């Protein structure tokens, strides 16, 4: 898959030039294969870009400005969406490419997969093993959830500082009761 970056080699706008440089520099740093396609010198490139940018992504005048980014025929986005993906560490997803192993994006994708499917060991999802172990132990998921909820409630009650004033009031009442009994005995 080749990423196509549509740019204008002879733009009079410094903002557009900076955006184009930012995109190309970042793609080079990531070692992503891309093809810069000039819309200033090549009418076919210009027409293809204008026709393939989705209507909802076009500005009010209907003419999208460079840089525009595509993965083959699939529209990825403009500079603003690229910048957002860069800030979110999601450039590979934005480009429609698998993240390289060991990259931050790959680790986040792996964490998301584990959260959805459970840990993977030797090519199989470990949930299956865990389920069979719980059946062997004679407990089911509903019981485990109830026990977990009960433990959480108990921990909340132990850790809840809002109960401290109630306990102090009870202790104070006991002290006052004891003092009252002591006074009655003394009389």
Coordinates of N, CA and C in Angstrom, one line a residue:
X1 N 0.8 -1.2 0.0 CA 0.0 0.0 0.0 C 0.9 1.2 0.0
X2 N 0.5 2.1 -0.9 CA 1.3 3.4 -0.9 C 0.4 4.5 -0.5
X3 N 0.9 5.3 0.3 CA 0.2 6.5 0.8 C 0.5 7.6 -0.2
X4 N -0.6 8.2 -0.7 CA -0.5 9.3 -1.7 C -0.7 10.6 -0.9
X5 N 0.2 11.5 -1.1 CA 0.1 12.9 -0.5 C 0.0 13.9 -1.6
X6 N -1.1 14.5 -1.7 CA -1.3 15.5 -2.8 C -0.9 16.9 -2.2
X7 N 0.1 17.5 -2.9 CA 0.6 18.8 -2.5 C 0.8 19.7 -3.7
X8 N 1.1 20.9 -3.4 CA 1.3 22.0 -4.4 C 2.7 22.4 -4.3
X9 N 3.5 22.1 -5.3 CA 4.9 22.5 -5.2 C 5.2 24.0 -5.4
X10 N 4.2 24.7 -6.0 CA 4.4 26.1 -6.1 C 3.3 26.9 -5.5
X11 N 3.1 26.6 -4.2 CA 2.0 27.3 -3.5 C 2.6 28.7 -3.0
X12 N 1.7 29.7 -3.0 CA 2.1 31.0 -2.5 C 1.9 31.1 -1.1
X13 N 1.2 30.2 -0.5 CA 0.8 30.2 0.9 C 1.9 29.6 1.8
X14 N 2.5 30.3 2.7 CA 3.4 29.7 3.6 C 2.8 28.7 4.6
X15 N 1.5 28.9 4.9 CA 0.8 28.0 5.8 C 0.7 26.6 5.1
X16 N 0.3 26.6 3.8 CA 0.2 25.4 3.1 C 1.6 24.7 3.0
X17 N 2.6 25.5 2.7 CA 3.9 24.9 2.6 C 4.4 24.2 3.9
X18 N 4.1 24.9 5.0 CA 4.5 24.4 6.3 C 3.7 23.1 6.6
X19 N 2.4 23.1 6.3 CA 1.6 21.9 6.5 C 2.1 20.7 5.7
X20 N 2.4 21.0 4.4 CA 3.0 19.9 3.6 C 4.3 19.4 4.1
X21 N 5.2 20.3 4.5 CA 6.5 19.9 5.1 C 6.3 19.0 6.4
X22 N 5.3 19.4 7.2 CA 5.0 18.7 8.4 C 4.6 17.3 8.1
X23 N 3.7 17.1 7.2 CA 3.2 15.8 6.8 C 4.3 14.9 6.2
X24 N 5.0 15.5 5.2 CA 6.1 14.7 4.6 C 7.2 14.4 5.6
X25 N 7.6 15.3 6.4 CA 8.6 15.0 7.4 C 8.2 14.0 8.4
X26 N 7.0 14.0 8.8 CA 6.5 13.0 9.8 C 6.5 11.6 9.1
X27 N 6.0 11.5 7.9 CA 5.9 10.2 7.2 C 7.4 9.7 7.0
X28 N 8.3 10.6 6.7 CA 9.7 10.1 6.5 C 10.3 9.6 7.8
X29 N 10.0 10.3 8.9 CA 10.5 9.9 10.2 C 9.9 8.5 10.6
X30 N 8.7 8.2 10.2 CA 8.1 6.9 10.5 C 8.5 5.9 9.5
X31 N 9.2 6.3 8.5 CA 9.6 5.4 7.4 C 8.4 4.8 6.7
X32 N 7.4 5.6 6.4 CA 6.2 5.2 5.7 C 6.4 5.4 4.2
X33 N 6.2 4.4 3.4 CA 6.3 4.7 1.9 C 5.1 5.6 1.5
X34 N 5.5 6.6 0.8 CA 4.5 7.5 0.3 C 4.9 8.1 -1.1
X35 N 3.9 8.6 -1.8 CA 4.2 9.2 -3.1 C 3.7 10.6 -3.1
X36 N 4.6 11.6 -3.2 CA 4.1 13.0 -3.3 C 3.6 13.2 -4.7
X37 N 2.4 13.7 -4.8 CA 1.7 14.0 -6.0 C 1.4 15.4 -6.1
X38 N 2.1 16.1 -7.1 CA 2.0 17.5 -7.3 C 0.7 17.9 -8.0
X39 N -0.1 18.8 -7.4 CA -1.4 19.2 -8.1 C -1.1 20.5 -8.8
X40 N 0.0 21.2 -8.6 CA 0.3 22.5 -9.3 C 0.8 22.2 -10.7
X41 N 1.5 21.2 -10.9 CA 2.1 20.9 -12.2 C 1.4 19.8 -13.0
X42 N 0.5 19.1 -12.3 CA -0.2 18.0 -13.0 C -1.7 18.1 -12.9
X43 N -2.3 18.4 -13.9 CA -3.8 18.6 -13.9 C -4.5 17.3 -13.6
X44 N -4.0 16.2 -14.0 CA -4.7 14.9 -13.7 C -4.7 14.7 -12.1
X45 N -3.6 14.9 -11.5 CA -3.5 14.8 -10.0 C -4.5 15.7 -9.3
X46 N -4.6 17.0 -9.8 CA -5.5 17.9 -9.2 C -6.9 17.5 -9.4
X47 N -7.3 17.0 -10.6 CA -8.7 16.6 -10.8 C -9.0 15.3 -10.0
X48 N -8.0 14.4 -9.9 CA -8.3 13.2 -9.2 C -8.5 13.5 -7.7
X49 N -7.6 14.4 -7.1 CA -7.8 14.7 -5.7 C -9.1 15.4 -5.5
X50 N -9.5 16.4 -6.3 CA -10.7 17.1 -6.1 C -11.9 16.2 -6.2
X51 N -11.9 15.2 -7.1 CA -13.0 14.3 -7.2 C -13.1 13.2 -6.1
X52 N -12.0 12.9 -5.5 CA -12.0 11.8 -4.5 C -12.0 12.3 -3.0
X53 N -11.9 13.6 -2.8 CA -12.1 14.0 -1.4 C -13.6 14.0 -1.2
X54 N -14.1 13.3 -0.1 CA -15.5 13.2 0.2 C -16.2 14.6 0.3
X55 N -17.4 14.7 -0.1 CA -18.1 16.0 -0.1 C -18.1 16.6 1.3
X56 N -18.3 15.8 2.3 CA -18.4 16.3 3.7 C -17.1 16.9 4.2
X57 N -16.0 16.5 3.5 CA -14.7 17.0 3.9 C -14.2 18.2 3.1
X58 N -15.0 18.6 2.1 CA -14.6 19.7 1.3 C -15.0 21.0 2.0
X59 N -14.1 22.0 1.8 CA -14.5 23.4 2.4 C -15.7 23.9 1.7
X60 N -16.2 25.0 2.2 CA -17.4 25.6 1.6 C -17.3 26.0 0.2
X61 N -16.1 26.4 -0.3 CA -15.9 26.7 -1.7 C -15.8 25.5 -2.6
X62 N -15.8 24.3 -2.0 CA -15.7 23.1 -2.7 C -14.4 22.6 -3.2
X63 N -13.4 23.4 -3.0 CA -12.0 23.1 -3.5 C -11.1 22.7 -2.3
X64 N -10.8 21.5 -2.1 CA -9.9 21.1 -1.0 C -8.5 21.6 -1.3
X65 N -7.9 22.1 -0.2 CA -6.5 22.6 -0.3 C -5.5 21.4 0.1
X66 N -4.3 21.5 -0.5 CA -3.3 20.5 -0.1 C -2.8 20.8 1.3
X67 N -2.2 19.9 2.0 CA -2.1 18.5 1.6 C -3.3 17.7 1.9
X68 N -3.6 16.7 1.0 CA -4.7 15.8 1.1 C -4.0 14.4 1.1
X69 N -4.4 13.5 2.0 CA -3.8 12.2 2.1 C -4.7 11.1 1.8
X70 N -4.2 10.1 1.0 CA -5.0 9.0 0.6 C -4.1 7.7 0.8
X71 N -4.8 6.6 1.1 CA -4.1 5.3 1.1 C -4.7 4.6 -0.1
X72 N -3.9 4.6 -1.2 CA -4.3 4.1 -2.5 C -5.5 5.0 -2.9
X73 N -6.7 4.4 -3.0 CA -7.9 5.1 -3.4 C -8.7 5.6 -2.2
X74 N -8.3 5.2 -1.1 CA -9.1 5.5 0.1 C -8.7 6.8 0.8
X75 N -9.6 7.7 1.0 CA -9.3 9.0 1.6 C -9.0 8.8 3.1
X76 N -7.9 9.4 3.5 CA -7.5 9.4 4.9 C -7.9 10.7 5.6
X77 N -7.5 11.8 5.0 CA -7.9 13.1 5.6 C -7.0 14.2 5.1
X78 N -7.2 15.4 5.7 CA -6.4 16.6 5.3 C -5.4 16.8 6.4
X79 N -4.8 18.0 6.4 CA -3.8 18.2 7.4 C -4.3 18.2 8.9
X80 N -5.5 18.8 9.1 CA -6.1 18.9 10.4 C -6.3 17.5 11.0
X81 N -6.9 16.6 10.2 CA -7.2 15.2 10.7 C -5.8 14.5 10.9
X82 N -4.9 14.7 10.0 CA -3.5 14.1 10.2 C -2.9 14.6 11.5
X83 N -3.0 15.9 11.8 CA -2.4 16.5 13.0 C -3.1 15.9 14.2
X84 N -4.4 15.8 14.2 CA -5.2 15.2 15.3 C -4.7 13.7 15.6
X85 N -4.5 13.0 14.5 CA -4.0 11.6 14.6 C -2.6 11.5 15.2
X86 N -1.8 12.5 14.8 CA -0.4 12.6 15.3 C -0.5 12.9 16.8
X87 N -1.3 13.8 17.2 CA -1.4 14.1 18.6 C -1.9 13.0 19.4
X88 N -2.8 12.1 18.9 CA -3.4 11.0 19.6 C -2.5 9.7 19.4
X89 N -1.4 9.8 18.8 CA -0.5 8.6 18.5 C -1.3 7.6 17.8
X90 N -2.0 8.0 16.8 CA -2.8 7.1 16.0 C -2.6 7.3 14.5
X91 N -1.4 7.7 14.1 CA -1.1 8.0 12.7 C -1.3 6.7 11.8
X92 N -0.8 5.6 12.3 CA -1.0 4.4 11.5 C -2.4 4.0 11.2
X93 N -3.2 4.1 12.2 CA -4.7 3.9 12.1 C -5.3 4.9 11.1
X94 N -4.9 6.2 11.2 CA -5.3 7.2 10.3 C -5.0 6.9 8.9
X95 N -3.8 6.4 8.7 CA -3.3 6.0 7.3 C -3.9 4.7 6.8
X96 N -4.5 3.9 7.7 CA -5.0 2.6 7.3 C -3.9 1.6 7.2
X97 N -2.8 1.8 8.0 CA -1.7 0.9 8.0 C -1.6 0.2 9.3
X98 N -1.1 -1.1 9.3 CA -0.8 -1.7 10.6 C 0.4 -1.1 11.3
X99 N 0.3 -0.8 12.6 CA 1.5 -0.2 13.3 C 2.6 -1.2 13.3
X100 N 3.9 -0.8 13.2 CA 5.0 -1.7 13.3 C 5.1 -2.3 14.7
X101 N 5.6 -3.5 14.8 CA 5.7 -4.1 16.2 C 6.6 -3.3 17.1
X102 N 6.2 -3.2 18.3 CA 6.9 -2.4 19.3 C 6.6 -0.9 19.4
X103 N 5.9 -0.4 18.4 CA 5.5 1.0 18.4 C 4.5 1.2 19.5
X104 N 4.4 2.5 19.9 CA 3.4 2.9 20.9 C 2.0 2.5 20.5
X105 N 1.7 2.8 19.2 CA 0.4 2.5 18.6 C 0.1 1.0 18.6
X106 N 1.1 0.2 18.4 CA 0.9 -1.3 18.4 C 0.6 -1.8 19.8
X107 N 1.3 -1.2 20.8 CA 1.1 -1.6 22.2 C -0.3 -1.2 22.6
X108 N -0.8 0.0 22.2 CA -2.2 0.4 22.5 C -3.2 -0.5 21.9
X109 N -2.9 -0.9 20.6 CA -3.9 -1.8 19.9 C -3.9 -3.1 20.6
X110 N -2.7 -3.6 21.1 CA -2.7 -4.9 21.8 C -3.4 -4.8 23.1
X111 N -3.3 -3.7 23.8 CA -4.0 -3.6 25.1 C -5.5 -3.6 24.8
X112 N -6.0 -2.9 23.8 CA -7.4 -2.8 23.4 C -7.9 -4.2 23.1
X113 N -7.1 -5.0 22.3 CA -7.5 -6.4 22.0 C -7.6 -7.2 23.2
X114 N -6.7 -7.1 24.1 CA -6.7 -7.9 25.4 C -7.9 -7.5 26.2
X115 N -8.3 -6.2 26.3 CA -9.4 -5.8 27.0 C -10.7 -6.4 26.4
X116 N -10.8 -6.5 25.1 CA -11.9 -7.0 24.4 C -12.0 -8.6 24.5
X117 N -10.8 -9.2 24.3 CA -10.8 -10.7 24.1 C -10.1 -11.5 25.2
X118 N -9.5 -10.8 26.1 CA -8.7 -11.5 27.1 C -7.3 -11.8 26.6
X119 N -6.4 -12.2 27.5 CA -5.0 -12.4 27.1 C -4.8 -13.5 26.1
X120 N -3.8 -13.4 25.3 CA -3.6 -14.5 24.3 C -2.3 -15.1 24.7
X121 N -2.3 -16.5 24.6 CA -1.1 -17.3 24.9 C -1.0 -18.4 23.9
X122 N 0.1 -18.5 23.3 CA 0.3 -19.5 22.3 C -0.7 -19.5 21.2
X123 N -1.2 -18.3 20.8 CA -2.2 -18.2 19.7 C -3.6 -18.5 20.1
X124 N -3.9 -18.8 21.4 CA -5.3 -19.0 21.8 C -5.6 -18.0 22.9
X125 N -6.9 -17.6 23.0 CA -7.3 -16.7 24.0 C -7.4 -17.4 25.3
X126 N -6.8 -16.9 26.4 CA -6.8 -17.5 27.7 C -8.1 -17.6 28.4
X127 N -9.1 -16.8 27.9 CA -10.4 -16.9 28.6 C -11.0 -18.3 28.6
X128 N -10.7 -19.1 27.5 CA -11.3 -20.4 27.4 C -10.7 -21.2 28.6
X129 N -9.4 -21.1 28.9 CA -8.8 -21.9 30.0 C -9.5 -21.4 31.3
X130 N -9.6 -20.2 31.5 CA -10.1 -19.6 32.7 C -11.6 -20.1 32.9
X131 N -12.4 -20.1 31.9 CA -13.7 -20.6 32.0 C -13.8 -22.1 32.4
X132 N -12.9 -22.9 31.9 CA -12.9 -24.3 32.2 C -12.5 -24.5 33.7
X133 N -11.5 -23.7 34.1 CA -11.1 -23.8 35.5 C -12.2 -23.4 36.5
X134 N -13.0 -22.4 36.2 CA -14.0 -22.0 37.1 C -15.1 -23.1 37.1
X135 N -15.4 -23.8 36.0 CA -16.3 -24.8 36.1 C -15.8 -26.0 36.9
X136 N -14.5 -26.3 36.8 CA -13.9 -27.3 37.7 C -14.0 -27.0 39.1
X137 N -13.8 -25.7 39.5 CA -13.9 -25.3 40.9 C -15.3 -25.3 41.4
X138 N -16.3 -25.4 40.5 CA -17.7 -25.4 41.0 C -18.3 -24.1 41.1
X139 N -17.7 -23.0 40.7 CA -18.2 -21.7 40.7 C -18.6 -21.2 39.3
X140 N -19.5 -20.4 39.3 CA -19.8 -19.8 37.9 C -19.6 -18.3 38.0
X141 N -19.7 -17.7 36.8 CA -19.3 -16.3 36.7 C -20.3 -15.4 37.6
X142 N -21.5 -15.8 37.7 CA -22.5 -15.0 38.5 C -22.1 -15.0 39.9
X143 N -21.7 -16.2 40.5 CA -21.2 -16.2 41.9 C -20.0 -15.4 42.1
X144 N -19.0 -15.5 41.1 CA -17.8 -14.7 41.2 C -18.1 -13.2 41.2
X145 N -19.0 -12.8 40.4 CA -19.3 -11.4 40.3 C -20.0 -10.9 41.6
X146 N -20.9 -11.8 42.2 CA -21.5 -11.4 43.5 C -20.5 -11.3 44.6
X147 N -19.5 -12.2 44.6 CA -18.5 -12.2 45.7 C -17.6 -11.0 45.5
X148 N -17.3 -10.6 44.2 CA -16.5 -9.5 44.0 C -17.2 -8.2 44.4
X149 N -18.5 -8.1 44.1 CA -19.3 -6.9 44.4 C -19.3 -6.8 46.0
X150 N -19.5 -7.9 46.7 CA -19.6 -7.9 48.1 C -18.3 -7.4 48.7
X151 N -17.2 -7.9 48.2 CA -15.9 -7.5 48.7 C -15.7 -6.0 48.4
X152 N -16.1 -5.5 47.2 CA -15.9 -4.1 46.9 C -16.7 -3.2 47.9
X153 N -18.0 -3.6 48.2 CA -18.8 -2.9 49.1 C -18.2 -2.8 50.5
X154 N -17.6 -4.0 50.9 CA -17.0 -4.1 52.2 C -15.8 -3.1 52.3
X155 N -15.0 -3.2 51.2 CA -13.8 -2.3 51.2 C -14.2 -0.8 51.2
X156 N -15.3 -0.5 50.5 CA -15.8 0.9 50.5 C -16.2 1.3 51.9
X157 N -16.9 0.4 52.6 CA -17.3 0.8 53.9 C -16.1 1.0 54.9
X158 N -15.1 0.1 54.7 CA -13.9 0.3 55.5 C -13.1 1.6 55.2
X159 N -13.1 1.9 54.0 CA -12.3 3.1 53.5 C -13.1 4.4 53.5
X160 N -14.4 4.3 53.7 CA -15.2 5.5 53.6 C -15.0 6.4 54.8
X161 N -14.4 7.5 54.6 CA -14.2 8.5 55.6 C -15.5 9.2 56.1
X162 N -16.6 9.1 55.3 CA -17.8 9.7 55.7 C -18.4 9.0 56.9
X163 N -18.0 7.8 57.2 CA -18.5 7.0 58.4 C -17.8 7.5 59.6
X164 N -16.7 8.1 59.6 CA -15.9 8.5 60.7 C -16.7 9.4 61.7
X165 N -17.4 10.4 61.2 CA -18.2 11.3 62.1 C -19.3 10.5 62.8
X166 N -19.9 9.5 62.1 CA -21.0 8.7 62.7 C -20.4 7.9 63.9
X167 N -19.2 7.3 63.6 CA -18.6 6.5 64.7 C -18.2 7.4 65.8
X168 N -17.7 8.6 65.5 CA -17.3 9.5 66.6 C -18.6 9.9 67.5
X169 N -19.7 10.1 66.8 CA -20.9 10.5 67.5 C -21.4 9.3 68.4
X170 N -21.3 8.1 67.9 CA -21.7 6.9 68.7 C -20.8 6.8 69.9
X171 N -19.5 7.0 69.7 CA -18.5 6.9 70.8 C -18.8 8.0 71.8
X172 N -19.1 9.2 71.4 CA -19.4 10.3 72.3 C -20.7 10.0 73.1
X173 N -21.7 9.4 72.4 CA -22.9 9.0 73.1 C -22.7 8.0 74.2
X174 N -21.8 7.0 73.9 CA -21.5 6.0 74.9 C -20.8 6.6 76.1
X175 N -19.9 7.5 75.8 CA -19.1 8.2 76.9 C -20.1 9.0 77.8
X176 N -21.1 9.7 77.1 CA -22.0 10.5 77.9 C -23.0 9.5 78.7
X177 N -23.4 8.4 78.1 CA -24.2 7.4 78.8 C -23.4 6.9 80.0
X178 N -22.2 6.6 79.8 CA -21.4 6.1 81.0 C -21.2 7.1 82.1
X179 N -21.0 8.4 81.7 CA -20.9 9.4 82.7 C -22.2 9.6 83.4
X180 N -23.4 9.5 82.7 CA -24.7 9.7 83.3 C -24.9 8.6 84.3
X181 N -24.6 7.3 83.9 CA -24.7 6.2 84.8 C -23.8 6.4 86.1
X182 N -22.6 6.9 85.9 CA -21.7 7.1 87.0 C -22.2 8.1 87.9
X183 N -22.9 9.2 87.4 CA -23.4 10.2 88.3 C -24.6 9.7 89.1
X184 N -25.4 8.8 88.4 CA -26.6 8.2 89.1 C -26.1 7.3 90.3
X185 N -25.0 6.6 90.0 CA -24.5 5.7 91.1 C -23.9 6.5 92.2
X186 N -23.3 7.6 91.9 CA -22.7 8.4 92.9 C -23.7 9.1 93.8
X187 N -24.9 9.3 93.3 CA -25.9 10.0 94.1 C -26.6 9.1 95.1

